[in-house]
PDB file of N, CA and C in Angstrom:
ATOM      1  N   UNK A   1       6.535-173.866 -21.534  1.00  0.00           N
ATOM      2  CA  UNK A   1       7.659-174.012 -21.362  1.00  0.00           C
ATOM      3  C   UNK A   1       7.867-174.757 -22.500  1.00  0.00           C
ATOM      4  N   UNK A   2       9.111-174.668 -23.357  1.00  0.00           N
ATOM      5  CA  UNK A   2       9.659-175.945 -24.149  1.00  0.00           C
ATOM      6  C   UNK A   2      10.591-176.663 -23.203  1.00  0.00           C
ATOM      7  N   UNK A   3      10.559-177.702 -23.171  1.00  0.00           N
ATOM      8  CA  UNK A   3      11.042-179.052 -22.766  1.00  0.00           C
ATOM      9  C   UNK A   3      12.182-179.239 -23.439  1.00  0.00           C
ATOM     10  N   UNK A   4      12.503-179.419 -24.771  1.00  0.00           N
ATOM     11  CA  UNK A   4      13.734-179.634 -25.630  1.00  0.00           C
ATOM     12  C   UNK A   4      13.896-178.560 -26.725  1.00  0.00           C
ATOM     13  N   UNK A   5      14.889-178.552 -27.105  1.00  0.00           N
ATOM     14  CA  UNK A   5      15.245-177.625 -28.427  1.00  0.00           C
ATOM     15  C   UNK A   5      14.681-178.241 -29.880  1.00  0.00           C
ATOM     16  N   UNK A   6      14.669-177.581 -30.739  1.00  0.00           N
ATOM     17  CA  UNK A   6      14.160-178.455 -32.029  1.00  0.00           C
ATOM     18  C   UNK A   6      15.517-178.580 -32.609  1.00  0.00           C
ATOM     19  N   UNK A   7      15.695-179.475 -33.545  1.00  0.00           N
ATOM     20  CA  UNK A   7      16.687-179.901 -34.235  1.00  0.00           C
ATOM     21  C   UNK A   7      17.343-178.319 -35.178  1.00  0.00           C
ATOM     22  N   UNK A   8      18.722-178.464 -34.734  1.00  0.00           N
ATOM     23  CA  UNK A   8      19.599-176.926 -35.343  1.00  0.00           C
ATOM     24  C   UNK A   8      20.509-177.593 -36.066  1.00  0.00           C
ATOM     25  N   UNK A   9      20.278-178.926 -37.023  1.00  0.00           N
ATOM     26  CA  UNK A   9      21.333-179.063 -37.686  1.00  0.00           C
ATOM     27  C   UNK A   9      21.528-178.345 -38.949  1.00  0.00           C
ATOM     28  N   UNK A  10      20.657-177.548 -39.639  1.00  0.00           N
ATOM     29  CA  UNK A  10      20.714-176.722 -40.619  1.00  0.00           C
ATOM     30  C   UNK A  10      20.941-175.263 -40.298  1.00  0.00           C
ATOM     31  N   UNK A  11      21.366-175.449 -38.835  1.00  0.00           N
ATOM     32  CA  UNK A  11      21.679-173.704 -38.382  1.00  0.00           C
ATOM     33  C   UNK A  11      23.672-173.777 -38.458  1.00  0.00           C
ATOM     34  N   UNK A  12      23.746-172.725 -38.971  1.00  0.00           N
ATOM     35  CA  UNK A  12      25.130-172.659 -39.129  1.00  0.00           C
ATOM     36  C   UNK A  12      25.898-171.898 -37.540  1.00  0.00           C
ATOM     37  N   UNK A  13      27.063-171.857 -37.181  1.00  0.00           N
ATOM     38  CA  UNK A  13      27.501-171.794 -36.064  1.00  0.00           C
ATOM     39  C   UNK A  13      27.497-170.353 -35.793  1.00  0.00           C
ATOM     40  N   UNK A  14      27.667-169.546 -36.752  1.00  0.00           N
ATOM     41  CA  UNK A  14      27.105-167.891 -36.227  1.00  0.00           C
ATOM     42  C   UNK A  14      25.875-167.845 -35.757  1.00  0.00           C
ATOM     43  N   UNK A  15      25.018-168.391 -36.216  1.00  0.00           N
ATOM     44  CA  UNK A  15      23.428-168.259 -36.072  1.00  0.00           C
ATOM     45  C   UNK A  15      23.400-168.984 -34.641  1.00  0.00           C
ATOM     46  N   UNK A  16      24.295-169.766 -34.151  1.00  0.00           N
ATOM     47  CA  UNK A  16      24.349-170.500 -32.786  1.00  0.00           C
ATOM     48  C   UNK A  16      24.823-169.924 -31.954  1.00  0.00           C
ATOM     49  N   UNK A  17      26.198-169.128 -32.315  1.00  0.00           N
ATOM     50  CA  UNK A  17      26.329-168.057 -31.348  1.00  0.00           C
ATOM     51  C   UNK A  17      25.651-167.101 -31.041  1.00  0.00           C
ATOM     52  N   UNK A  18      24.911-166.435 -31.966  1.00  0.00           N
ATOM     53  CA  UNK A  18      23.876-165.257 -31.814  1.00  0.00           C
ATOM     54  C   UNK A  18      22.849-165.742 -30.937  1.00  0.00           C
ATOM     55  N   UNK A  19      22.462-166.929 -31.095  1.00  0.00           N
ATOM     56  CA  UNK A  19      21.222-167.465 -30.216  1.00  0.00           C
ATOM     57  C   UNK A  19      21.470-167.652 -28.989  1.00  0.00           C
ATOM     58  N   UNK A  20      22.770-168.220 -28.597  1.00  0.00           N
ATOM     59  CA  UNK A  20      23.453-168.427 -27.291  1.00  0.00           C
ATOM     60  C   UNK A  20      23.501-167.262 -26.235  1.00  0.00           C
ATOM     61  N   UNK A  21      24.562-166.282 -27.241  1.00  0.00           N
ATOM     62  CA  UNK A  21      24.469-164.730 -26.453  1.00  0.00           C
ATOM     63  C   UNK A  21      23.025-164.092 -26.353  1.00  0.00           C
ATOM     64  N   UNK A  22      22.054-164.464 -27.244  1.00  0.00           N
ATOM     65  CA  UNK A  22      20.831-163.641 -26.866  1.00  0.00           C
ATOM     66  C   UNK A  22      20.497-164.653 -25.762  1.00  0.00           C
ATOM     67  N   UNK A  23      20.168-165.781 -25.511  1.00  0.00           N
ATOM     68  CA  UNK A  23      19.728-166.473 -24.346  1.00  0.00           C
ATOM     69  C   UNK A  23      20.444-165.919 -22.911  1.00  0.00           C
ATOM     70  N   UNK A  24      21.560-165.727 -23.010  1.00  0.00           N
ATOM     71  CA  UNK A  24      22.417-165.450 -21.868  1.00  0.00           C
ATOM     72  C   UNK A  24      22.098-164.136 -21.579  1.00  0.00           C
ATOM     73  N   UNK A  25      21.702-162.966 -22.548  1.00  0.00           N
ATOM     74  CA  UNK A  25      21.460-161.706 -22.247  1.00  0.00           C
ATOM     75  C   UNK A  25      19.880-161.780 -21.596  1.00  0.00           C
ATOM     76  N   UNK A  26      19.006-162.857 -22.054  1.00  0.00           N
ATOM     77  CA  UNK A  26      17.928-162.837 -21.496  1.00  0.00           C
ATOM     78  C   UNK A  26      17.898-163.383 -20.031  1.00  0.00           C
ATOM     79  N   UNK A  27      18.882-164.311 -19.610  1.00  0.00           N
ATOM     80  CA  UNK A  27      18.789-164.816 -18.423  1.00  0.00           C
ATOM     81  C   UNK A  27      19.193-163.201 -17.725  1.00  0.00           C
ATOM     82  N   UNK A  28      20.471-162.624 -18.049  1.00  0.00           N
ATOM     83  CA  UNK A  28      20.542-161.634 -17.566  1.00  0.00           C
ATOM     84  C   UNK A  28      19.397-160.340 -17.164  1.00  0.00           C
ATOM     85  N   UNK A  29      18.755-160.241 -18.121  1.00  0.00           N
ATOM     86  CA  UNK A  29      17.658-159.487 -18.003  1.00  0.00           C
ATOM     87  C   UNK A  29      16.551-159.800 -16.988  1.00  0.00           C
ATOM     88  N   UNK A  30      16.452-161.238 -17.141  1.00  0.00           N
ATOM     89  CA  UNK A  30      15.521-161.897 -16.073  1.00  0.00           C
ATOM     90  C   UNK A  30      15.784-161.384 -14.555  1.00  0.00           C
ATOM     91  N   UNK A  31      17.152-161.820 -14.364  1.00  0.00           N
ATOM     92  CA  UNK A  31      17.773-161.362 -13.130  1.00  0.00           C
ATOM     93  C   UNK A  31      17.589-160.191 -12.447  1.00  0.00           C
ATOM     94  N   UNK A  32      17.458-159.220 -13.531  1.00  0.00           N
ATOM     95  CA  UNK A  32      17.563-157.823 -13.129  1.00  0.00           C
ATOM     96  C   UNK A  32      15.953-157.366 -13.149  1.00  0.00           C
ATOM     97  N   UNK A  33      15.076-157.676 -13.915  1.00  0.00           N
ATOM     98  CA  UNK A  33      13.692-157.990 -13.691  1.00  0.00           C
ATOM     99  C   UNK A  33      13.458-158.679 -12.273  1.00  0.00           C
ATOM    100  N   UNK A  34      13.628-159.519 -11.867  1.00  0.00           N
ATOM    101  CA  UNK A  34      13.364-160.196 -10.411  1.00  0.00           C
ATOM    102  C   UNK A  34      13.828-159.301  -9.135  1.00  0.00           C
ATOM    103  N   UNK A  35      15.052-158.923  -9.496  1.00  0.00           N
ATOM    104  CA  UNK A  35      15.448-158.002  -8.482  1.00  0.00           C
ATOM    105  C   UNK A  35      15.026-156.923  -8.259  1.00  0.00           C
ATOM    106  N   UNK A  36      14.429-156.004  -9.273  1.00  0.00           N
ATOM    107  CA  UNK A  36      13.858-154.672  -9.587  1.00  0.00           C
ATOM    108  C   UNK A  36      12.474-154.802  -8.922  1.00  0.00           C
ATOM    109  N   UNK A  37      11.830-156.106  -8.950  1.00  0.00           N
ATOM    110  CA  UNK A  37      10.363-156.259  -8.818  1.00  0.00           C
ATOM    111  C   UNK A  37      10.093-157.017  -7.630  1.00  0.00           C
ATOM    112  N   UNK A  38      10.881-157.892  -7.012  1.00  0.00           N
ATOM    113  CA  UNK A  38      10.993-158.754  -5.984  1.00  0.00           C
ATOM    114  C   UNK A  38      11.854-158.587  -4.918  1.00  0.00           C
ATOM    115  N   UNK A  39      13.064-157.863  -5.466  1.00  0.00           N
ATOM    116  CA  UNK A  39      14.344-157.449  -4.650  1.00  0.00           C
ATOM    117  C   UNK A  39      15.336-158.679  -4.735  1.00  0.00           C
ATOM    118  N   UNK A  40      16.863-157.964  -4.347  1.00  0.00           N
ATOM    119  CA  UNK A  40      17.842-158.776  -4.947  1.00  0.00           C
ATOM    120  C   UNK A  40      18.018-160.032  -4.389  1.00  0.00           C
ATOM    121  N   UNK A  41      17.268-160.497  -2.783  1.00  0.00           N
ATOM    122  CA  UNK A  41      17.414-161.718  -2.347  1.00  0.00           C
ATOM    123  C   UNK A  41      16.494-162.862  -3.589  1.00  0.00           C
ATOM    124  N   UNK A  42      15.356-162.434  -3.778  1.00  0.00           N
ATOM    125  CA  UNK A  42      14.650-163.183  -4.786  1.00  0.00           C
ATOM    126  C   UNK A  42      15.442-163.515  -6.000  1.00  0.00           C
ATOM    127  N   UNK A  43      16.213-162.668  -6.538  1.00  0.00           N
ATOM    128  CA  UNK A  43      17.189-162.837  -7.785  1.00  0.00           C
ATOM    129  C   UNK A  43      17.940-163.430  -7.329  1.00  0.00           C
ATOM    130  N   UNK A  44      18.757-163.642  -6.321  1.00  0.00           N
ATOM    131  CA  UNK A  44      19.774-164.358  -5.753  1.00  0.00           C
ATOM    132  C   UNK A  44      19.374-165.888  -5.621  1.00  0.00           C
ATOM    133  N   UNK A  45      18.269-165.815  -5.223  1.00  0.00           N
ATOM    134  CA  UNK A  45      17.653-167.447  -4.674  1.00  0.00           C
ATOM    135  C   UNK A  45      17.298-167.974  -6.271  1.00  0.00           C
ATOM    136  N   UNK A  46      16.695-167.289  -7.093  1.00  0.00           N
ATOM    137  CA  UNK A  46      16.638-167.616  -8.524  1.00  0.00           C
ATOM    138  C   UNK A  46      18.078-168.314  -9.118  1.00  0.00           C
ATOM    139  N   UNK A  47      18.959-167.387  -8.898  1.00  0.00           N
ATOM    140  CA  UNK A  47      20.243-167.727  -9.689  1.00  0.00           C
ATOM    141  C   UNK A  47      20.862-168.962  -8.971  1.00  0.00           C
ATOM    142  N   UNK A  48      20.788-169.205  -7.503  1.00  0.00           N
ATOM    143  CA  UNK A  48      21.102-170.220  -7.000  1.00  0.00           C
ATOM    144  C   UNK A  48      20.651-171.519  -7.255  1.00  0.00           C
ATOM    145  N   UNK A  49      19.064-171.384  -7.670  1.00  0.00           N
ATOM    146  CA  UNK A  49      18.235-172.319  -7.927  1.00  0.00           C
ATOM    147  C   UNK A  49      18.517-172.889  -9.215  1.00  0.00           C
ATOM    148  N   UNK A  50      18.795-171.880 -10.074  1.00  0.00           N
ATOM    149  CA  UNK A  50      18.950-172.224 -11.461  1.00  0.00           C
ATOM    150  C   UNK A  50      20.290-173.046 -11.689  1.00  0.00           C
ATOM    151  N   UNK A  51      21.351-172.543 -11.110  1.00  0.00           N
ATOM    152  CA  UNK A  51      22.672-173.296 -10.873  1.00  0.00           C
ATOM    153  C   UNK A  51      22.691-174.592 -10.622  1.00  0.00           C
ATOM    154  N   UNK A  52      21.977-174.857  -9.402  1.00  0.00           N
ATOM    155  CA  UNK A  52      21.500-176.347  -8.901  1.00  0.00           C
ATOM    156  C   UNK A  52      21.003-177.150  -9.880  1.00  0.00           C
ATOM    157  N   UNK A  53      20.035-176.561 -10.700  1.00  0.00           N
ATOM    158  CA  UNK A  53      19.472-177.420 -11.404  1.00  0.00           C
ATOM    159  C   UNK A  53      20.047-177.918 -12.627  1.00  0.00           C
ATOM    160  N   UNK A  54      21.151-176.804 -13.072  1.00  0.00           N
ATOM    161  CA  UNK A  54      22.095-176.939 -14.119  1.00  0.00           C
ATOM    162  C   UNK A  54      23.099-177.918 -13.834  1.00  0.00           C
ATOM    163  N   UNK A  55      23.549-178.001 -12.660  1.00  0.00           N
ATOM    164  CA  UNK A  55      24.679-178.925 -11.833  1.00  0.00           C
ATOM    165  C   UNK A  55      24.230-180.167 -11.793  1.00  0.00           C
ATOM    166  N   UNK A  56      23.073-180.157 -11.399  1.00  0.00           N
ATOM    167  CA  UNK A  56      22.188-181.656 -11.161  1.00  0.00           C
ATOM    168  C   UNK A  56      21.709-182.660 -12.475  1.00  0.00           C
ATOM    169  N   UNK A  57      21.665-181.635 -13.676  1.00  0.00           N
ATOM    170  CA  UNK A  57      21.209-182.045 -14.631  1.00  0.00           C
ATOM    171  C   UNK A  57      19.484-182.006 -14.923  1.00  0.00           C
ATOM    172  N   UNK A  58      19.016-181.150 -13.807  1.00  0.00           N
ATOM    173  CA  UNK A  58      17.315-181.269 -13.879  1.00  0.00           C
ATOM    174  C   UNK A  58      17.090-180.316 -15.361  1.00  0.00           C
ATOM    175  N   UNK A  59      18.295-179.519 -15.454  1.00  0.00           N
ATOM    176  CA  UNK A  59      17.438-178.722 -16.716  1.00  0.00           C
ATOM    177  C   UNK A  59      17.893-179.496 -18.058  1.00  0.00           C
ATOM    178  N   UNK A  60      19.130-179.781 -18.152  1.00  0.00           N
ATOM    179  CA  UNK A  60      19.497-180.596 -19.282  1.00  0.00           C
ATOM    180  C   UNK A  60      20.647-181.701 -18.955  1.00  0.00           C
ATOM    181  N   UNK A  61      20.335-182.824 -18.991  1.00  0.00           N
ATOM    182  CA  UNK A  61      21.191-184.123 -18.492  1.00  0.00           C
ATOM    183  C   UNK A  61      22.539-183.982 -19.606  1.00  0.00           C
ATOM    184  N   UNK A  62      22.102-183.384 -20.947  1.00  0.00           N
ATOM    185  CA  UNK A  62      23.661-183.326 -21.960  1.00  0.00           C
ATOM    186  C   UNK A  62      24.474-182.346 -21.324  1.00  0.00           C
ATOM    187  N   UNK A  63      24.120-181.673 -20.867  1.00  0.00           N
ATOM    188  CA  UNK A  63      25.138-180.673 -20.378  1.00  0.00           C
ATOM    189  C   UNK A  63      26.354-181.419 -19.525  1.00  0.00           C
ATOM    190  N   UNK A  64      25.709-182.488 -18.642  1.00  0.00           N
ATOM    191  CA  UNK A  64      26.716-182.946 -18.109  1.00  0.00           C
ATOM    192  C   UNK A  64      27.835-184.067 -18.675  1.00  0.00           C
ATOM    193  N   UNK A  65      27.322-184.155 -20.050  1.00  0.00           N
ATOM    194  CA  UNK A  65      28.232-185.126 -20.831  1.00  0.00           C
ATOM    195  C   UNK A  65      29.712-184.678 -21.221  1.00  0.00           C
ATOM    196  N   UNK A  66      29.891-183.261 -21.231  1.00  0.00           N
ATOM    197  CA  UNK A  66      31.118-182.952 -21.936  1.00  0.00           C
ATOM    198  C   UNK A  66      31.567-181.890 -20.808  1.00  0.00           C
ATOM    199  N   UNK A  67      32.314-181.922 -20.219  1.00  0.00           N
ATOM    200  CA  UNK A  67      32.827-181.097 -19.134  1.00  0.00           C
ATOM    201  C   UNK A  67      33.112-179.431 -19.447  1.00  0.00           C
ATOM    202  N   UNK A  68      33.726-179.498 -20.888  1.00  0.00           N
ATOM    203  CA  UNK A  68      33.928-178.142 -21.137  1.00  0.00           C
ATOM    204  C   UNK A  68      32.909-177.407 -21.552  1.00  0.00           C
ATOM    205  N   UNK A  69      31.874-178.019 -21.914  1.00  0.00           N
ATOM    206  CA  UNK A  69      30.786-177.141 -21.978  1.00  0.00           C
ATOM    207  C   UNK A  69      29.807-177.024 -20.865  1.00  0.00           C
ATOM    208  N   UNK A  70      29.854-178.002 -20.184  1.00  0.00           N
ATOM    209  CA  UNK A  70      29.345-177.738 -18.710  1.00  0.00           C
ATOM    210  C   UNK A  70      30.199-176.525 -17.860  1.00  0.00           C
ATOM    211  N   UNK A  71      31.426-176.746 -17.971  1.00  0.00           N
ATOM    212  CA  UNK A  71      31.806-175.523 -17.445  1.00  0.00           C
ATOM    213  C   UNK A  71      31.916-173.853 -17.936  1.00  0.00           C
ATOM    214  N   UNK A  72      31.747-174.070 -19.215  1.00  0.00           N
ATOM    215  CA  UNK A  72      31.408-172.663 -20.140  1.00  0.00           C
ATOM    216  C   UNK A  72      29.782-172.319 -19.507  1.00  0.00           C
ATOM    217  N   UNK A  73      28.992-172.890 -19.571  1.00  0.00           N
ATOM    218  CA  UNK A  73      27.799-172.647 -19.505  1.00  0.00           C
ATOM    219  C   UNK A  73      27.592-172.198 -17.912  1.00  0.00           C
ATOM    220  N   UNK A  74      28.150-173.057 -16.720  1.00  0.00           N
ATOM    221  CA  UNK A  74      28.181-172.569 -15.487  1.00  0.00           C
ATOM    222  C   UNK A  74      28.931-171.237 -15.179  1.00  0.00           C
ATOM    223  N   UNK A  75      29.991-171.237 -15.496  1.00  0.00           N
ATOM    224  CA  UNK A  75      30.438-170.259 -15.384  1.00  0.00           C
ATOM    225  C   UNK A  75      30.060-168.829 -16.043  1.00  0.00           C
ATOM    226  N   UNK A  76      29.396-168.794 -17.342  1.00  0.00           N
ATOM    227  CA  UNK A  76      28.440-167.769 -17.523  1.00  0.00           C
ATOM    228  C   UNK A  76      27.504-167.250 -16.624  1.00  0.00           C
ATOM    229  N   UNK A  77      26.479-168.442 -16.055  1.00  0.00           N
ATOM    230  CA  UNK A  77      25.417-168.012 -15.243  1.00  0.00           C
ATOM    231  C   UNK A  77      26.053-167.728 -14.112  1.00  0.00           C
ATOM    232  N   UNK A  78      27.227-168.274 -13.489  1.00  0.00           N
ATOM    233  CA  UNK A  78      27.667-167.709 -11.955  1.00  0.00           C
ATOM    234  C   UNK A  78      28.258-166.188 -12.336  1.00  0.00           C
ATOM    235  N   UNK A  79      28.863-165.673 -13.494  1.00  0.00           N
ATOM    236  CA  UNK A  79      28.938-164.528 -13.585  1.00  0.00           C
ATOM    237  C   UNK A  79      28.183-163.524 -13.862  1.00  0.00           C
ATOM    238  N   UNK A  80      26.841-163.753 -13.956  1.00  0.00           N
ATOM    239  CA  UNK A  80      25.732-162.742 -13.774  1.00  0.00           C
ATOM    240  C   UNK A  80      25.805-162.032 -12.326  1.00  0.00           C
ATOM    241  N   UNK A  81      25.648-160.792 -12.487  1.00  0.00           N
ATOM    242  CA  UNK A  81      25.349-160.111 -11.279  1.00  0.00           C
ATOM    243  C   UNK A  81      24.094-159.758 -11.047  1.00  0.00           C
ATOM    244  N   UNK A  82      24.066-159.200  -9.552  1.00  0.00           N
ATOM    245  CA  UNK A  82      22.328-159.082  -9.267  1.00  0.00           C
ATOM    246  C   UNK A  82      22.730-157.710  -8.741  1.00  0.00           C
ATOM    247  N   UNK A  83      21.841-156.778  -9.172  1.00  0.00           N
ATOM    248  CA  UNK A  83      21.907-155.335  -8.825  1.00  0.00           C
ATOM    249  C   UNK A  83      21.127-155.289  -7.361  1.00  0.00           C
TER     250      UNK A  83
END
């Protein structure tokens, strides 16, 4: 598992937006996969634990540095539904 992202200074904003959207879709896919293979309760638990890790800085402490970015990321994850 990657513990940090590589330097993206040569990446343009459009590429970053595409990458972030793709990662968001991957998280949604992961929740659907967990739900269909292990049940909705497991998917909900995974989502809750992921949000807790984000909010506590366990995933990325830099996320806590700017409130606007933090709110965006957390709200996107919170909006994911579990089937």
